[in-house]
PDB file of C-alpha atoms in Angstrom:
ATOM      1  CA  MET A   1       8.474 -18.760 -12.238  1.00  0.00           C
ATOM      2  CA  SER A   2       7.785 -21.141  -9.473  1.00  0.00           C
ATOM      3  CA  SER A   3       5.975 -20.504  -6.400  1.00  0.00           C
ATOM      4  CA  GLU A   4       9.201 -20.699  -4.435  1.00  0.00           C
ATOM      5  CA  ASN A   5      11.026 -18.551  -6.828  1.00  0.00           C
ATOM      6  CA  ARG A   6       8.527 -15.665  -6.267  1.00  0.00           C
ATOM      7  CA  ARG A   7       8.269 -16.473  -2.417  1.00  0.00           C
ATOM      8  CA  ARG A   8      12.129 -16.259  -2.341  1.00  0.00           C
ATOM      9  CA  LYS A   9      12.328 -13.028  -4.701  1.00  0.00           C
ATOM     10  CA  HIS A  10       9.323 -11.275  -2.142  1.00  0.00           C
ATOM     11  CA  GLU A  11      11.497 -12.166   0.821  1.00  0.00           C
ATOM     12  CA  ARG A  12      14.629 -10.289  -0.603  1.00  0.00           C
ATOM     13  CA  LYS A  13      13.115  -7.372  -1.671  1.00  0.00           C
ATOM     14  CA  PRO A  14      13.665  -5.217   1.418  1.00  0.00           C
ATOM     15  CA  PHE A  15      17.398  -6.130   1.538  1.00  0.00           C
ATOM     16  CA  SER A  16      17.769  -3.258  -0.647  1.00  0.00           C
ATOM     17  CA  GLU A  17      15.913  -1.245   2.306  1.00  0.00           C
ATOM     18  CA  ALA A  18      17.866  -2.881   5.132  1.00  0.00           C
ATOM     19  CA  THR A  19      21.032  -0.377   5.223  1.00  0.00           C
ATOM     20  CA  GLN A  20      18.773   2.221   5.214  1.00  0.00           C
ATOM     21  CA  ALA A  21      16.804   1.450   7.825  1.00  0.00           C
ATOM     22  CA  ALA A  22      19.663   0.526  10.046  1.00  0.00           C
ATOM     23  CA  GLY A  23      21.315   3.880   9.513  1.00  0.00           C
ATOM     24  CA  THR A  24      18.182   6.173   9.789  1.00  0.00           C
ATOM     25  CA  PRO A  25      15.416   3.770  11.941  1.00  0.00           C
ATOM     26  CA  ASN A  26      11.778   4.583  12.492  1.00  0.00           C
ATOM     27  CA  LEU A  27      11.793   6.277  15.949  1.00  0.00           C
ATOM     28  CA  PRO A  28       9.086   7.020  18.796  1.00  0.00           C
ATOM     29  CA  GLN A  29       7.290  10.002  18.215  1.00  0.00           C
ATOM     30  CA  ASP A  30       4.401  11.720  20.409  1.00  0.00           C
ATOM     31  CA  GLY A  31       4.265   8.132  22.173  1.00  0.00           C
ATOM     32  CA  ALA A  32       3.717   5.934  18.865  1.00  0.00           C
ATOM     33  CA  MET A  33       6.238   4.275  16.524  1.00  0.00           C
ATOM     34  CA  THR A  34       5.764   2.943  13.204  1.00  0.00           C
ATOM     35  CA  THR A  35       7.016  -0.544  12.781  1.00  0.00           C
ATOM     36  CA  SER A  36       7.120  -2.795   9.512  1.00  0.00           C
ATOM     37  CA  TYR A  37       5.543  -5.495   8.639  1.00  0.00           C
ATOM     38  CA  SER A  38       8.711  -6.891   6.960  1.00  0.00           C
ATOM     39  CA  PRO A  39      10.570  -9.056   9.500  1.00  0.00           C
ATOM     40  CA  VAL A  40      14.029  -8.040   7.700  1.00  0.00           C
ATOM     41  CA  LEU A  41      13.136  -4.101   7.800  1.00  0.00           C
ATOM     42  CA  GLU A  42      11.778  -4.371  11.276  1.00  0.00           C
ATOM     43  CA  ASN A  43      15.028  -6.119  12.361  1.00  0.00           C
ATOM     44  CA  ALA A  44      16.982  -3.266  10.701  1.00  0.00           C
ATOM     45  CA  ASN A  45      15.015  -0.942  12.428  1.00  0.00           C
ATOM     46  CA  ARG A  46      15.529  -2.307  15.748  1.00  0.00           C
ATOM     47  CA  VAL A  47      19.368  -2.391  14.953  1.00  0.00           C
ATOM     48  CA  GLY A  48      19.322   1.099  14.216  1.00  0.00           C
ATOM     49  CA  ARG A  49      17.368   2.365  17.604  1.00  0.00           C
ATOM     50  CA  ALA A  50      19.875  -0.147  19.455  1.00  0.00           C
ATOM     51  CA  LEU A  51      23.016   1.903  17.922  1.00  0.00           C
ATOM     52  CA  ASP A  52      22.542   5.550  18.438  1.00  0.00           C
ATOM     53  CA  ILE A  53      25.862   6.139  18.234  1.00  0.00           C
ATOM     54  CA  PRO A  54      27.036   7.367  14.689  1.00  0.00           C
ATOM     55  CA  GLU A  55      30.430   5.622  14.363  1.00  0.00           C
ATOM     56  CA  ARG A  56      28.883   2.399  15.349  1.00  0.00           C
ATOM     57  CA  ALA A  57      25.682   3.025  12.693  1.00  0.00           C
ATOM     58  CA  GLN A  58      28.426   3.509  10.122  1.00  0.00           C
ATOM     59  CA  ALA A  59      30.082   0.408  10.850  1.00  0.00           C
ATOM     60  CA  ILE A  60      26.851  -1.519  10.766  1.00  0.00           C
ATOM     61  CA  ARG A  61      25.770   0.085   7.467  1.00  0.00           C
ATOM     62  CA  THR A  62      28.959  -1.029   6.068  1.00  0.00           C
ATOM     63  CA  GLU A  63      29.201  -4.565   7.041  1.00  0.00           C
ATOM     64  CA  THR A  64      25.131  -4.715   6.239  1.00  0.00           C
ATOM     65  CA  ALA A  65      25.887  -3.612   2.748  1.00  0.00           C
ATOM     66  CA  ALA A  66      28.529  -6.222   2.604  1.00  0.00           C
ATOM     67  CA  GLU A  67      26.112  -8.983   3.788  1.00  0.00           C
ATOM     68  CA  LEU A  68      23.184  -8.289   1.662  1.00  0.00           C
ATOM     69  CA  ALA A  69      25.900  -8.118  -1.523  1.00  0.00           C
ATOM     70  CA  ALA A  70      27.092 -11.944  -0.524  1.00  0.00           C
ATOM     71  CA  ILE A  71      23.084 -12.701  -0.440  1.00  0.00           C
ATOM     72  CA  LYS A  72      22.423 -11.391  -3.490  1.00  0.00           C
ATOM     73  CA  CYS A  73      25.612 -13.182  -5.164  1.00  0.00           C
ATOM     74  CA  THR A  74      24.439 -16.673  -3.471  1.00  0.00           C
ATOM     75  CA  ALA A  75      21.031 -16.031  -5.008  1.00  0.00           C
ATOM     76  CA  ARG A  76      22.231 -15.934  -8.556  1.00  0.00           C
ATOM     77  CA  LEU A  77      24.140 -19.198  -8.062  1.00  0.00           C
ATOM     78  CA  PRO A  78      22.738 -22.208  -9.609  1.00  0.00           C
ATOM     79  CA  ARG A  79      21.342 -24.336  -7.393  1.00  0.00           C
ATOM     80  CA  GLN A  80      23.464 -27.705  -6.792  1.00  0.00           C
ATOM     81  CA  ARG A  81      21.717 -30.962  -6.160  1.00  0.00           C
ATOM     82  CA  SER A  82      22.737 -33.342  -3.225  1.00  0.00           C
ATOM     83  CA  LEU A  83      24.221 -36.557  -4.142  1.00  0.00           C
ATOM     84  CA  ILE A  84      23.634 -37.861  -0.866  1.00  0.00           C
ATOM     85  CA  GLY A  85      21.349 -41.085  -1.356  1.00  0.00           C
ATOM     86  CA  TYR A  86      21.776 -40.753  -5.279  1.00  0.00           C
ATOM     87  CA  THR A  87      21.782 -44.196  -6.972  1.00  0.00           C
ATOM     88  CA  GLN A  88      22.229 -44.646 -10.849  1.00  0.00           C
TER      89      GLN A  88
END
């Protein structure tokens, strides 16, 4: 596995946890708040904190799950080489 593939796999790992983080975000407790080192998870937590309305949170979870499924699907597709500038 190339280093690029390993990097992409590592970046996609938190996607499976993003829906959960948006639905049940880290909230401030006693003046402190847990933050994630992963930009994906931290942004999901921020979305969850901003959407303190249960109906909106459910809609966001549903949409997030659909977007993540689409990302996983495209990640499995073979890469196409660009023909721009290609000469034979």
